[in-house]
Short mmCIF file of C-alpha atoms in Angstrom, two decimals:
data_model
loop_
_atom_site.label_atom_id
_atom_site.label_comp_id
_atom_site.label_asym_id
_atom_site.label_seq_id
_atom_site.Cartn_x
_atom_site.Cartn_y
_atom_site.Cartn_z
CA UNK C 1 10.11 -79.54 -48.51
CA UNK C 2 6.60 -80.67 -50.01
CA UNK C 3 3.75 -79.35 -46.94
CA UNK C 4 0.07 -80.79 -47.12
CA UNK C 5 -2.64 -79.84 -45.72
CA UNK C 6 -6.02 -81.96 -44.78
CA UNK C 7 -9.46 -81.23 -43.90
CA UNK C 8 -11.38 -83.82 -42.82
CA UNK C 9 -15.47 -84.70 -43.74
CA UNK C 10 -15.52 -84.17 -39.67
CA UNK C 11 -15.73 -80.27 -39.39
CA UNK C 12 -15.67 -80.36 -35.81
CA UNK C 13 -12.38 -81.13 -35.20
CA UNK C 14 -9.38 -80.06 -37.87
CA UNK C 15 -6.46 -82.23 -38.45
CA UNK C 16 -3.26 -80.29 -39.76
CA UNK C 17 -0.59 -83.30 -41.31
CA UNK C 18 2.16 -81.89 -41.99
CA UNK C 19 4.20 -84.89 -44.29
CA UNK C 20 7.86 -83.76 -45.54
CA UNK C 21 9.46 -85.89 -47.84
CA UNK C 22 12.94 -86.78 -46.83
CA UNK C 23 16.08 -86.51 -48.62
CA UNK C 24 17.84 -88.67 -50.94
CA UNK C 25 21.59 -89.06 -50.64
CA UNK C 26 23.40 -89.84 -54.33
CA UNK C 27 26.11 -91.26 -53.75
CA UNK C 28 29.33 -90.22 -55.16
CA UNK C 29 27.70 -86.56 -56.94
CA UNK C 30 28.53 -83.72 -53.75
CA UNK C 31 27.25 -81.69 -56.47
CA UNK C 32 23.41 -83.73 -56.53
CA UNK C 33 24.35 -83.79 -52.28
CA UNK C 34 24.62 -80.45 -52.27
CA UNK C 35 21.69 -79.08 -53.76
CA UNK C 36 19.86 -82.47 -51.92
CA UNK C 37 21.49 -80.21 -48.85
CA UNK C 38 19.89 -77.33 -49.29
CA UNK C 39 16.32 -78.77 -49.40
CA UNK C 40 16.31 -79.84 -46.35
CA UNK C 41 14.18 -79.89 -44.23
CA UNK C 42 11.95 -75.91 -43.33
CA UNK C 43 10.35 -75.23 -40.12
CA UNK C 44 7.44 -72.85 -40.23
CA UNK C 45 8.62 -68.75 -40.29
CA UNK C 46 6.76 -66.70 -37.78
CA UNK C 47 4.99 -65.33 -40.51
CA UNK C 48 3.23 -68.18 -40.61
CA UNK C 49 1.77 -69.29 -36.56
CA UNK C 50 -0.85 -67.64 -35.27
CA UNK C 51 -1.78 -65.80 -32.56
CA UNK C 52 -5.14 -66.89 -31.50
CA UNK C 53 -4.09 -69.35 -29.31
CA UNK C 54 -5.80 -72.79 -30.82
CA UNK C 55 -4.49 -75.88 -29.75
CA UNK C 56 -3.61 -77.75 -33.16
CA UNK C 57 -3.56 -80.99 -30.36
CA UNK C 58 -6.92 -80.76 -29.33
CA UNK C 59 -9.20 -83.24 -31.14
CA UNK C 60 -11.74 -83.83 -29.33
CA UNK C 61 -16.10 -82.74 -30.31
CA UNK C 62 -17.14 -79.62 -28.29
CA UNK C 63 -19.94 -81.30 -25.75
CA UNK C 64 -21.91 -78.54 -25.64
CA UNK C 65 -22.32 -75.38 -27.88
CA UNK C 66 -19.44 -73.39 -28.11
CA UNK C 67 -19.58 -69.82 -27.56
CA UNK C 68 -17.58 -67.29 -29.68
CA UNK C 69 -15.98 -64.38 -29.06
CA UNK C 70 -18.05 -62.36 -32.17
CA UNK C 71 -20.87 -60.15 -31.58
CA UNK C 72 -22.70 -58.71 -33.64
CA UNK C 73 -25.41 -55.31 -34.50
CA UNK C 74 -28.01 -55.38 -36.63
CA UNK C 75 -31.46 -53.13 -36.14
CA UNK C 76 -31.32 -52.56 -32.60
CA UNK C 77 -29.92 -56.18 -31.88
CA UNK C 78 -27.32 -57.42 -30.40
CA UNK C 79 -26.69 -61.38 -31.76
CA UNK C 80 -23.62 -63.64 -30.51
CA UNK C 81 -21.56 -66.35 -32.84
CA UNK C 82 -21.56 -70.36 -31.28
CA UNK C 83 -20.50 -73.38 -32.43
CA UNK C 84 -22.63 -76.83 -31.60
CA UNK C 85 -19.51 -78.55 -33.96
CA UNK C 86 -22.05 -78.91 -36.77
CA UNK C 87 -23.34 -75.77 -37.24
CA UNK C 88 -22.95 -72.10 -36.69
CA UNK C 89 -25.47 -69.80 -34.89
CA UNK C 90 -26.86 -66.50 -34.04
CA UNK C 91 -28.01 -66.12 -30.85
CA UNK C 92 -29.63 -63.58 -29.08
CA UNK C 93 -26.23 -62.05 -27.09
CA UNK C 94 -26.82 -63.34 -22.90
CA UNK C 95 -29.83 -65.01 -23.20
CA UNK C 96 -30.01 -68.62 -22.38
CA UNK C 97 -32.08 -70.78 -25.13
CA UNK C 98 -32.80 -73.46 -22.19
CA UNK C 99 -34.58 -70.70 -20.39
CA UNK C 100 -38.76 -70.57 -20.88
CA UNK C 101 -39.11 -66.41 -21.27
CA UNK C 102 -41.80 -65.40 -18.88
CA UNK C 103 -44.27 -62.46 -20.13
CA UNK C 104 -42.10 -59.86 -18.64
CA UNK C 105 -39.28 -61.35 -20.61
CA UNK C 106 -41.61 -61.11 -23.92
CA UNK C 107 -42.56 -58.03 -23.21
CA UNK C 108 -39.80 -56.24 -22.47
CA UNK C 109 -37.87 -57.69 -25.49
CA UNK C 110 -40.78 -56.69 -27.84
CA UNK C 111 -40.29 -53.35 -26.83
CA UNK C 112 -37.30 -53.05 -27.35
CA UNK C 113 -37.51 -53.77 -30.17
CA UNK C 114 -40.18 -50.82 -30.86
CA UNK C 115 -37.84 -48.49 -30.47
CA UNK C 116 -35.17 -49.93 -31.59
CA UNK C 117 -37.29 -50.00 -34.88
CA UNK C 118 -38.57 -46.37 -34.19
CA UNK C 119 -34.89 -45.38 -33.60
CA UNK C 120 -33.66 -46.72 -36.90
CA UNK C 121 -36.20 -45.25 -38.36
CA UNK C 122 -36.43 -41.07 -37.40
CA UNK C 123 -32.02 -41.43 -36.06
CA UNK C 124 -28.83 -41.50 -38.16
CA UNK C 125 -26.25 -44.18 -36.49
CA UNK C 126 -23.45 -41.85 -36.45
CA UNK C 127 -24.63 -38.13 -35.33
CA UNK C 128 -23.10 -36.32 -32.17
CA UNK C 129 -24.46 -37.00 -28.60
CA UNK C 130 -26.37 -33.77 -28.58
CA UNK C 131 -27.73 -34.85 -31.25
CA UNK C 132 -30.84 -36.43 -29.30
CA UNK C 133 -32.21 -32.80 -27.39
CA UNK C 134 -32.52 -31.64 -30.69
CA UNK C 135 -34.59 -33.80 -31.63
CA UNK C 136 -37.29 -34.03 -28.62
CA UNK C 137 -37.25 -30.56 -28.74
CA UNK C 138 -38.32 -30.37 -32.73
CA UNK C 139 -40.33 -32.94 -31.60
CA UNK C 140 -42.05 -30.47 -29.58
CA UNK C 141 -41.81 -27.92 -31.89
CA UNK C 142 -43.19 -29.61 -34.94
CA UNK C 143 -46.33 -31.42 -33.34
CA UNK C 144 -47.48 -27.57 -32.38
CA UNK C 145 -46.59 -25.68 -34.75
CA UNK C 146 -48.90 -27.99 -37.36
CA UNK C 147 -51.93 -28.28 -34.99
CA UNK C 148 -51.93 -24.26 -35.81
CA UNK C 149 -51.27 -24.71 -39.30
CA UNK C 150 -54.65 -26.83 -39.36
CA UNK C 151 -57.12 -24.00 -37.06
CA UNK C 152 -54.89 -21.82 -39.26
CA UNK C 153 -55.95 -23.08 -42.57
CA UNK C 154 -60.13 -23.78 -40.89
CA UNK C 155 -60.47 -20.13 -40.08
CA UNK C 156 -58.78 -18.52 -43.56
CA UNK C 157 -61.12 -21.23 -45.60
CA UNK C 158 -64.15 -19.76 -42.96
CA UNK C 159 -63.69 -16.23 -43.56
CA UNK C 160 -63.33 -17.66 -47.35
CA UNK C 161 -67.28 -18.57 -46.86
CA UNK C 162 -68.16 -15.36 -44.71
CA UNK C 163 -66.54 -12.38 -46.81
CA UNK C 164 -67.21 -13.65 -50.45
CA UNK C 165 -70.17 -14.23 -52.43
CA UNK C 166 -68.55 -14.79 -55.37
CA UNK C 167 -67.79 -18.08 -56.70
CA UNK C 168 -64.79 -19.89 -55.28
CA UNK C 169 -62.73 -20.24 -58.91
CA UNK C 170 -62.45 -15.96 -58.69
CA UNK C 171 -61.65 -15.79 -55.47
CA UNK C 172 -58.57 -18.76 -56.01
CA UNK C 173 -57.63 -16.76 -58.89
CA UNK C 174 -57.28 -13.81 -56.67
CA UNK C 175 -55.86 -15.92 -53.57
CA UNK C 176 -52.98 -17.26 -56.28
CA UNK C 177 -51.97 -13.84 -57.13
CA UNK C 178 -52.29 -11.61 -54.50
CA UNK C 179 -50.93 -14.63 -51.33
CA UNK C 180 -48.68 -16.75 -53.30
CA UNK C 181 -47.42 -14.72 -55.93
CA UNK C 182 -45.68 -11.48 -53.67
CA UNK C 183 -45.01 -14.76 -51.03
CA UNK C 184 -43.26 -16.04 -53.22
CA UNK C 185 -41.90 -13.06 -54.32
CA UNK C 186 -41.27 -11.68 -51.26
CA UNK C 187 -39.51 -14.73 -50.87
CA UNK C 188 -36.92 -14.32 -53.44
CA UNK C 189 -36.15 -10.67 -52.28
CA UNK C 190 -35.04 -12.07 -48.38
CA UNK C 191 -33.50 -14.51 -49.17
CA UNK C 192 -30.91 -12.36 -51.60
CA UNK C 193 -30.31 -9.79 -49.41
CA UNK C 194 -29.48 -11.94 -45.58
CA UNK C 195 -27.45 -14.28 -47.36
CA UNK C 196 -24.56 -13.90 -46.17
CA UNK C 197 -26.57 -13.80 -42.30
CA UNK C 198 -26.99 -17.59 -42.98
CA UNK C 199 -24.12 -18.79 -41.62
CA UNK C 200 -22.71 -15.95 -39.81
CA UNK C 201 -26.04 -15.40 -37.85
CA UNK C 202 -27.24 -18.26 -37.73
CA UNK C 203 -29.71 -18.82 -34.68
CA UNK C 204 -30.90 -15.31 -34.37
CA UNK C 205 -32.06 -15.23 -37.77
CA UNK C 206 -33.72 -18.10 -37.38
CA UNK C 207 -35.30 -18.00 -34.76
CA UNK C 208 -36.41 -14.53 -35.74
CA UNK C 209 -37.87 -16.27 -38.77
CA UNK C 210 -39.40 -18.77 -36.47
CA UNK C 211 -41.23 -15.84 -34.35
CA UNK C 212 -42.21 -13.36 -38.05
CA UNK C 213 -44.12 -17.65 -38.90
CA UNK C 214 -46.14 -17.62 -35.04
CA UNK C 215 -46.97 -14.53 -35.95
CA UNK C 216 -47.93 -15.51 -39.79
CA UNK C 217 -50.03 -17.62 -38.16
CA UNK C 218 -51.99 -14.94 -35.80
CA UNK C 219 -52.28 -13.60 -38.24
CA UNK C 220 -54.65 -15.97 -40.26
CA UNK C 221 -56.11 -16.97 -37.09
CA UNK C 222 -57.67 -13.52 -37.72
CA UNK C 223 -59.03 -13.69 -41.46
CA UNK C 224 -62.49 -14.69 -40.16
CA UNK C 225 -63.02 -11.77 -37.51
CA UNK C 226 -62.27 -9.41 -40.33
CA UNK C 227 -63.46 -11.12 -43.67
CA UNK C 228 -63.68 -7.65 -45.69
CA UNK C 229 -59.74 -7.80 -45.84
CA UNK C 230 -59.13 -11.51 -45.79
CA UNK C 231 -56.44 -11.46 -49.04
CA UNK C 232 -54.86 -8.82 -47.71
CA UNK C 233 -54.57 -10.56 -44.53
CA UNK C 234 -53.14 -13.42 -45.80
CA UNK C 235 -51.27 -12.10 -48.62
CA UNK C 236 -49.15 -10.28 -45.33
CA UNK C 237 -49.75 -13.70 -43.87
CA UNK C 238 -47.64 -15.59 -46.83
CA UNK C 239 -45.12 -13.24 -46.73
CA UNK C 240 -43.86 -13.47 -43.33
CA UNK C 241 -44.46 -17.75 -44.09
CA UNK C 242 -42.47 -17.54 -47.78
CA UNK C 243 -39.37 -15.34 -45.44
CA UNK C 244 -39.42 -18.03 -42.44
CA UNK C 245 -39.67 -20.93 -45.28
CA UNK C 246 -36.53 -19.30 -46.81
CA UNK C 247 -34.62 -19.18 -43.56
CA UNK C 248 -35.70 -22.81 -43.45
CA UNK C 249 -34.37 -24.53 -45.69
CA UNK C 250 -31.31 -22.29 -46.06
CA UNK C 251 -29.98 -22.92 -42.95
CA UNK C 252 -31.17 -26.46 -42.93
CA UNK C 253 -28.02 -27.84 -44.03
CA UNK C 254 -25.66 -26.14 -41.84
CA UNK C 255 -27.50 -27.72 -39.17
CA UNK C 256 -27.45 -31.26 -40.48
CA UNK C 257 -24.06 -31.25 -40.95
CA UNK C 258 -22.98 -29.78 -37.62
CA UNK C 259 -24.66 -32.62 -36.13
CA UNK C 260 -23.10 -35.72 -38.71
CA UNK C 261 -19.11 -37.31 -37.27
CA UNK C 262 -18.64 -38.25 -40.57
CA UNK C 263 -19.45 -38.10 -44.36
CA UNK C 264 -23.37 -39.00 -44.34
CA UNK C 265 -24.86 -35.29 -44.54
CA UNK C 266 -27.60 -36.69 -47.18
CA UNK C 267 -28.04 -39.41 -44.79
CA UNK C 268 -29.20 -36.89 -41.77
CA UNK C 269 -31.72 -34.51 -44.03
CA UNK C 270 -32.88 -37.68 -45.22
CA UNK C 271 -33.75 -39.00 -41.70
CA UNK C 272 -34.54 -34.77 -40.69
CA UNK C 273 -37.38 -34.85 -43.65
CA UNK C 274 -38.60 -38.17 -42.29
CA UNK C 275 -38.81 -36.68 -38.88
CA UNK C 276 -40.95 -33.32 -40.22
CA UNK C 277 -43.30 -36.16 -42.02
CA UNK C 278 -44.67 -37.87 -38.51
CA UNK C 279 -44.20 -34.85 -35.90
CA UNK C 280 -45.95 -32.21 -37.67
CA UNK C 281 -48.36 -36.09 -38.28
CA UNK C 282 -48.86 -35.98 -35.44
CA UNK C 283 -49.38 -32.19 -34.96
CA UNK C 284 -52.97 -32.86 -37.57
CA UNK C 285 -53.85 -35.41 -34.94
CA UNK C 286 -53.74 -33.47 -32.30
CA UNK C 287 -55.47 -30.41 -33.94
CA UNK C 288 -58.53 -32.80 -35.60
CA UNK C 289 -59.34 -34.33 -31.66
CA UNK C 290 -59.84 -30.81 -31.11
CA UNK C 291 -62.25 -30.22 -33.30
CA UNK C 292 -63.57 -33.28 -32.49
CA UNK C 293 -63.80 -32.47 -29.11
CA UNK C 294 -65.80 -29.22 -30.32
CA UNK C 295 -68.01 -30.41 -33.24
CA UNK C 296 -70.82 -30.26 -31.58
CA UNK C 297 -71.02 -26.15 -30.84
CA UNK C 298 -70.34 -24.24 -33.29
CA UNK C 299 -69.48 -21.22 -32.10
CA UNK C 300 -66.29 -22.97 -29.40
CA UNK C 301 -65.01 -24.53 -32.33
CA UNK C 302 -65.07 -20.61 -33.98
CA UNK C 303 -63.01 -19.67 -31.19
CA UNK C 304 -61.41 -22.71 -30.11
CA UNK C 305 -57.98 -21.30 -32.83
CA UNK C 306 -57.93 -17.77 -30.76
CA UNK C 307 -58.02 -20.15 -27.32
CA UNK C 308 -55.20 -22.27 -28.21
CA UNK C 309 -52.82 -19.75 -30.53
CA UNK C 310 -50.75 -18.24 -27.61
CA UNK C 311 -50.21 -21.31 -25.29
CA UNK C 312 -49.41 -23.77 -28.64
CA UNK C 313 -47.53 -20.25 -29.94
CA UNK C 314 -46.00 -20.79 -26.99
CA UNK C 315 -44.26 -23.89 -26.78
CA UNK C 316 -43.56 -24.07 -30.29
CA UNK C 317 -40.80 -21.14 -30.14
CA UNK C 318 -39.76 -22.83 -26.55
CA UNK C 319 -39.17 -25.66 -28.55
CA UNK C 320 -37.51 -23.67 -31.08
CA UNK C 321 -35.24 -21.81 -28.96
CA UNK C 322 -34.19 -24.58 -26.62
CA UNK C 323 -33.45 -26.83 -29.46
CA UNK C 324 -31.24 -23.95 -31.39
CA UNK C 325 -29.47 -24.57 -27.64
CA UNK C 326 -28.24 -27.85 -29.32
CA UNK C 327 -26.68 -27.26 -32.58
CA UNK C 328 -23.68 -26.28 -31.65
CA UNK C 329 -21.39 -25.74 -34.86
CA UNK C 330 -17.91 -26.49 -35.74
CA UNK C 331 -17.78 -22.74 -38.86
CA UNK C 332 -15.88 -19.08 -37.32
CA UNK C 333 -17.89 -16.70 -37.04
CA UNK C 334 -17.10 -12.40 -35.54
CA UNK C 335 -18.55 -13.67 -33.04
CA UNK C 336 -17.14 -16.86 -32.25
CA UNK C 337 -13.74 -16.62 -32.48
CA UNK C 338 -14.52 -13.31 -30.80
CA UNK C 339 -15.16 -15.42 -27.71
CA UNK C 340 -12.32 -18.03 -28.27
CA UNK C 341 -9.92 -15.27 -27.79
CA UNK C 342 -11.37 -13.23 -24.86
CA UNK C 343 -10.86 -16.71 -23.22
CA UNK C 344 -7.17 -17.79 -24.81
CA UNK C 345 -6.94 -14.05 -22.72
CA UNK C 346 -8.12 -14.75 -19.83
CA UNK C 347 -8.09 -18.05 -19.38
CA UNK C 348 -5.32 -19.31 -21.58
CA UNK C 349 -7.13 -22.02 -23.22
CA UNK C 350 -9.99 -22.76 -25.85
CA UNK C 351 -12.90 -23.93 -25.19
CA UNK C 352 -15.04 -26.26 -27.87
CA UNK C 353 -17.95 -25.45 -29.53
CA UNK C 354 -21.02 -26.93 -27.87
CA UNK C 355 -19.17 -23.77 -24.96
CA UNK C 356 -19.11 -21.26 -27.33
CA UNK C 357 -23.10 -22.15 -28.21
CA UNK C 358 -23.57 -21.30 -24.97
CA UNK C 359 -22.37 -18.41 -24.47
CA UNK C 360 -23.14 -16.70 -28.08
CA UNK C 361 -26.57 -16.73 -27.44
CA UNK C 362 -29.90 -16.12 -29.75
CA UNK C 363 -30.20 -12.33 -29.20
CA UNK C 364 -31.55 -10.43 -31.89
CA UNK C 365 -29.61 -8.00 -34.00
CA UNK C 366 -29.78 -4.85 -32.88
CA UNK C 367 -28.68 -6.13 -29.11
CA UNK C 368 -25.32 -6.97 -30.81
CA UNK C 369 -21.94 -6.18 -29.84
CA UNK C 370 -23.63 -4.39 -26.84
CA UNK C 371 -20.90 -3.74 -23.68
CA UNK C 372 -17.55 -1.52 -23.65
CA UNK C 373 -15.04 -0.87 -26.02
CA UNK C 374 -16.66 -3.89 -28.77
CA UNK C 375 -15.31 -4.98 -31.70
CA UNK C 376 -16.30 -3.86 -35.37
CA UNK C 377 -14.81 -5.88 -38.45
CA UNK C 378 -15.00 -3.26 -41.68
CA UNK C 379 -14.07 0.36 -42.71
CA UNK C 380 -14.10 3.47 -41.15
CA UNK C 381 -17.52 5.14 -42.01
CA UNK C 382 -17.00 8.99 -41.75
CA UNK C 383 -20.51 9.41 -41.17
CA UNK C 384 -19.32 9.03 -37.42
CA UNK C 385 -17.15 11.83 -35.81
CA UNK C 386 -13.20 9.83 -36.75
CA UNK C 387 -10.66 10.44 -33.71
CA UNK C 388 -7.45 11.81 -34.74
CA UNK C 389 -5.40 9.01 -33.91
CA UNK C 390 -7.67 6.07 -36.52
CA UNK C 391 -6.60 9.53 -38.70
CA UNK C 392 -2.15 8.30 -38.19
CA UNK C 393 -3.12 4.87 -38.08
CA UNK C 394 -4.32 4.88 -41.85
CA UNK C 395 -1.37 7.34 -43.06
CA UNK C 396 1.10 4.99 -40.88
CA UNK C 397 0.18 2.27 -42.97
CA UNK C 398 2.75 0.28 -44.69
CA UNK C 399 2.89 -2.64 -47.65
CA UNK C 400 3.54 -5.42 -45.07
CA UNK C 401 0.13 -4.75 -42.91
CA UNK C 402 -2.63 -6.79 -44.07
CA UNK C 403 -5.10 -5.35 -41.63
CA UNK C 404 -4.98 -2.09 -39.06
CA UNK C 405 -7.15 -1.31 -35.76
CA UNK C 406 -8.00 2.08 -35.16
CA UNK C 407 -10.87 3.67 -32.38
CA UNK C 408 -14.19 4.74 -33.94
CA UNK C 409 -17.58 6.42 -31.92
CA UNK C 410 -20.05 5.33 -33.56
CA UNK C 411 -23.19 7.61 -33.92
CA UNK C 412 -26.60 7.25 -34.18
CA UNK C 413 -29.90 4.88 -33.23
CA UNK C 414 -27.93 1.92 -33.43
CA UNK C 415 -25.22 3.13 -31.33
CA UNK C 416 -25.32 6.39 -29.20
CA UNK C 417 -21.63 8.18 -29.26
CA UNK C 418 -20.33 4.39 -28.34
CA UNK C 419 -16.82 4.48 -28.24
CA UNK C 420 -15.87 1.41 -29.75
CA UNK C 421 -12.66 -1.40 -32.44
CA UNK C 422 -12.57 -1.18 -35.71
CA UNK C 423 -10.55 -3.70 -37.63
CA UNK C 424 -9.93 -2.61 -41.90
CA UNK C 425 -9.12 -5.27 -43.19
CA UNK C 426 -6.86 -5.21 -46.37
CA UNK C 427 -7.78 -6.91 -49.85
CA UNK C 428 -5.65 -10.33 -49.89
CA UNK C 429 -6.25 -10.89 -45.51
CA UNK C 430 -6.05 -14.26 -45.38
CA UNK C 431 -7.10 -16.39 -42.35
CA UNK C 432 -4.33 -16.57 -39.59
CA UNK C 433 -4.87 -12.17 -40.80
CA UNK C 434 -8.00 -12.87 -39.42
CA UNK C 435 -6.47 -14.12 -36.41
CA UNK C 436 -3.97 -11.68 -36.02
CA UNK C 437 -6.37 -9.10 -36.26
CA UNK C 438 -8.29 -9.93 -33.95
CA UNK C 439 -6.63 -10.71 -30.93
CA UNK C 440 -5.20 -7.63 -31.85
CA UNK C 441 -7.95 -6.43 -31.03
CA UNK C 442 -9.11 -8.29 -27.58
CA UNK C 443 -5.49 -7.65 -25.68
CA UNK C 444 -6.14 -4.02 -27.26
CA UNK C 445 -10.10 -4.25 -25.87
CA UNK C 446 -8.46 -5.39 -21.85
CA UNK C 447 -5.59 -2.83 -22.05
CA UNK C 448 -8.29 0.49 -22.58
CA UNK C 449 -11.01 -1.40 -20.73
CA UNK C 450 -8.22 -1.00 -17.71
CA UNK C 451 -8.25 2.77 -17.93
CA UNK C 452 -11.68 3.26 -19.90
CA UNK C 453 -12.78 6.71 -18.03
CA UNK C 454 -9.07 7.88 -19.27
CA UNK C 455 -9.10 7.01 -22.77
CA UNK C 456 -12.82 8.02 -23.59
CA UNK C 457 -11.22 11.69 -21.81
CA UNK C 458 -8.69 11.66 -25.04
CA UNK C 459 -10.94 10.58 -27.43
CA UNK C 460 -13.26 13.64 -26.99
CA UNK C 461 -10.90 16.16 -26.40
CA UNK C 462 -10.50 18.63 -29.03
CA UNK C 463 -6.76 17.92 -28.79
CA UNK C 464 -4.93 14.64 -27.99
CA UNK C 465 -1.00 15.12 -27.14
CA UNK C 466 1.67 13.35 -29.06
CA UNK C 467 2.48 11.23 -25.43
CA UNK C 468 -1.17 9.66 -26.09
CA UNK C 469 -0.15 8.86 -29.58
CA UNK C 470 2.52 7.57 -28.39
CA UNK C 471 0.66 5.34 -26.14
CA UNK C 472 -1.74 4.40 -28.88
CA UNK C 473 0.34 3.13 -30.67
CA UNK C 474 3.00 1.08 -27.66
CA UNK C 475 -0.49 0.09 -26.76
CA UNK C 476 -1.15 -1.79 -30.73
CA UNK C 477 2.68 -3.17 -30.92
CA UNK C 478 2.21 -4.74 -27.52
CA UNK C 479 -1.75 -6.52 -28.75
CA UNK C 480 0.56 -8.59 -31.11
CA UNK C 481 2.26 -10.65 -29.47
CA UNK C 482 2.07 -14.50 -28.65
CA UNK C 483 2.20 -16.82 -31.86
CA UNK C 484 -0.75 -17.08 -34.18
CA UNK C 485 -0.02 -20.40 -35.47
CA UNK C 486 0.07 -22.21 -31.85
CA UNK C 487 -2.88 -20.87 -31.03
CA UNK C 488 -4.35 -21.54 -35.57
CA UNK C 489 -3.51 -24.94 -34.47
CA UNK C 490 -4.40 -24.72 -31.23
CA UNK C 491 -8.21 -23.69 -32.46
CA UNK C 492 -8.25 -27.06 -34.63
CA UNK C 493 -7.65 -29.74 -32.01
CA UNK C 494 -10.57 -27.81 -29.84
CA UNK C 495 -12.72 -29.07 -32.49
CA UNK C 496 -13.06 -25.73 -35.04
CA UNK C 497 -13.84 -25.96 -38.63
CA UNK C 498 -10.36 -23.03 -39.70
CA UNK C 499 -9.62 -23.20 -43.13
CA UNK C 500 -12.23 -20.09 -43.46
CA UNK C 501 -14.27 -17.56 -41.42
CA UNK C 502 -17.21 -16.57 -42.04
CA UNK C 503 -17.70 -13.04 -42.60
CA UNK C 504 -21.17 -10.61 -42.88
CA UNK C 505 -21.42 -8.74 -46.25
CA UNK C 506 -20.29 -5.93 -43.79
CA UNK C 507 -17.53 -7.79 -42.57
CA UNK C 508 -15.90 -8.34 -46.06
CA UNK C 509 -15.29 -5.34 -47.02
CA UNK C 510 -11.94 -4.63 -47.51
CA UNK C 511 -9.59 -1.35 -48.53
CA UNK C 512 -6.36 -1.15 -51.51
CA UNK C 513 -3.43 0.82 -50.62
CA UNK C 514 -2.43 2.98 -53.14
CA UNK C 515 1.12 3.76 -54.94
CA UNK C 516 2.34 6.44 -53.74
#
């Protein structure tokens, strides 16, 4: 069979011609007859049929423009394909070209175009829905922070002019050596000492360094009041600024990754840089406006930074705090995993990253872990009083155990005499072992809270009975109930990254067993 497909010059109508050659019968030759029978008329198979419902018998030309069911979204504009019988065009979706637009319609279109252009310029395409809330608070933070930095720089210039009669190059050399040099050295030391905390305590560290940055601006504003101590004050302020900058640079990639839906981390980071520049320029304009309003009064201009500092600093820190509340990190840490496991034990469900972000909080490091029977991951501290039950637990460890759980009594300023639960991890323990150990510790804490005063009396007593020791080991055995693999899969389905669990430096300390 031979099929010919013709397209006429008139593209408004498509004509299909199926010309089939009829077989020629040869009389007296059965072989040729059979061969010609195999070439009988064929019909198109189902695989060649179109599923779009086009009527091939319809040949009339369209009298009006046909709107095709294909919509294109580009640069904030939605358009639809139309066919007028000769040309294919893109028309604004929902618009009628025959109508005359009023001034209100044109104004609305211009406003929509401008807002779409600004959004495409500042906002990446594929991000989570909480990203816009984060950007709004970031705008508030960057504007007032930038304005404060401008006022602080003016105050430092004023202090140099008041306190020094020497030449400007000499003052600049001392400023470089003491202020910038010592500040950068402090940033290196701080980054090296806090490397793991940037992952495990990101929000706490970032909020604390933001407060430190705000205080550094206040110190710079005091330089005109104490011009003789300009270099000392400027150096201390720059150390605080460098520490805050180190935290910001170290945690920015993690914050940006939490917003990226696809693998567009570079796009989110690039848009964040554009946002910072634009928002900082708005802050510069705000500071310039304040200086312009006070230019006729030198005393008012000199005291302006000290007046607006508490207001701008409060707004700045409030914007940072609210912005961090909209950062939902998907990585598992000890604190986040503990919140997840407590919800699993009490309520039977796994909270999402956004729900854990609300409970996680941003309390400071010294208020971390308050409450009855806190759980700690690490090693046994010989400086603290060690209960006899803990020593018996370590004596009964076997080669198949990748962790053990014991009780501890923490002394000192950190937690004076507070009873807690310690999870010690063995060298080679994996993610499943950590989840299993922390789940067991949460079960034990739930049982201890039901009779907390009794266990406190047992641990404080000089002699521990055999029944109390047996009850403790039964409590540890009961805490191992549950399917850890099922729990791990449920955690993954809730949006968490379960490949690794981030632990800080103290939580990464492991033990090994010696062959007896």
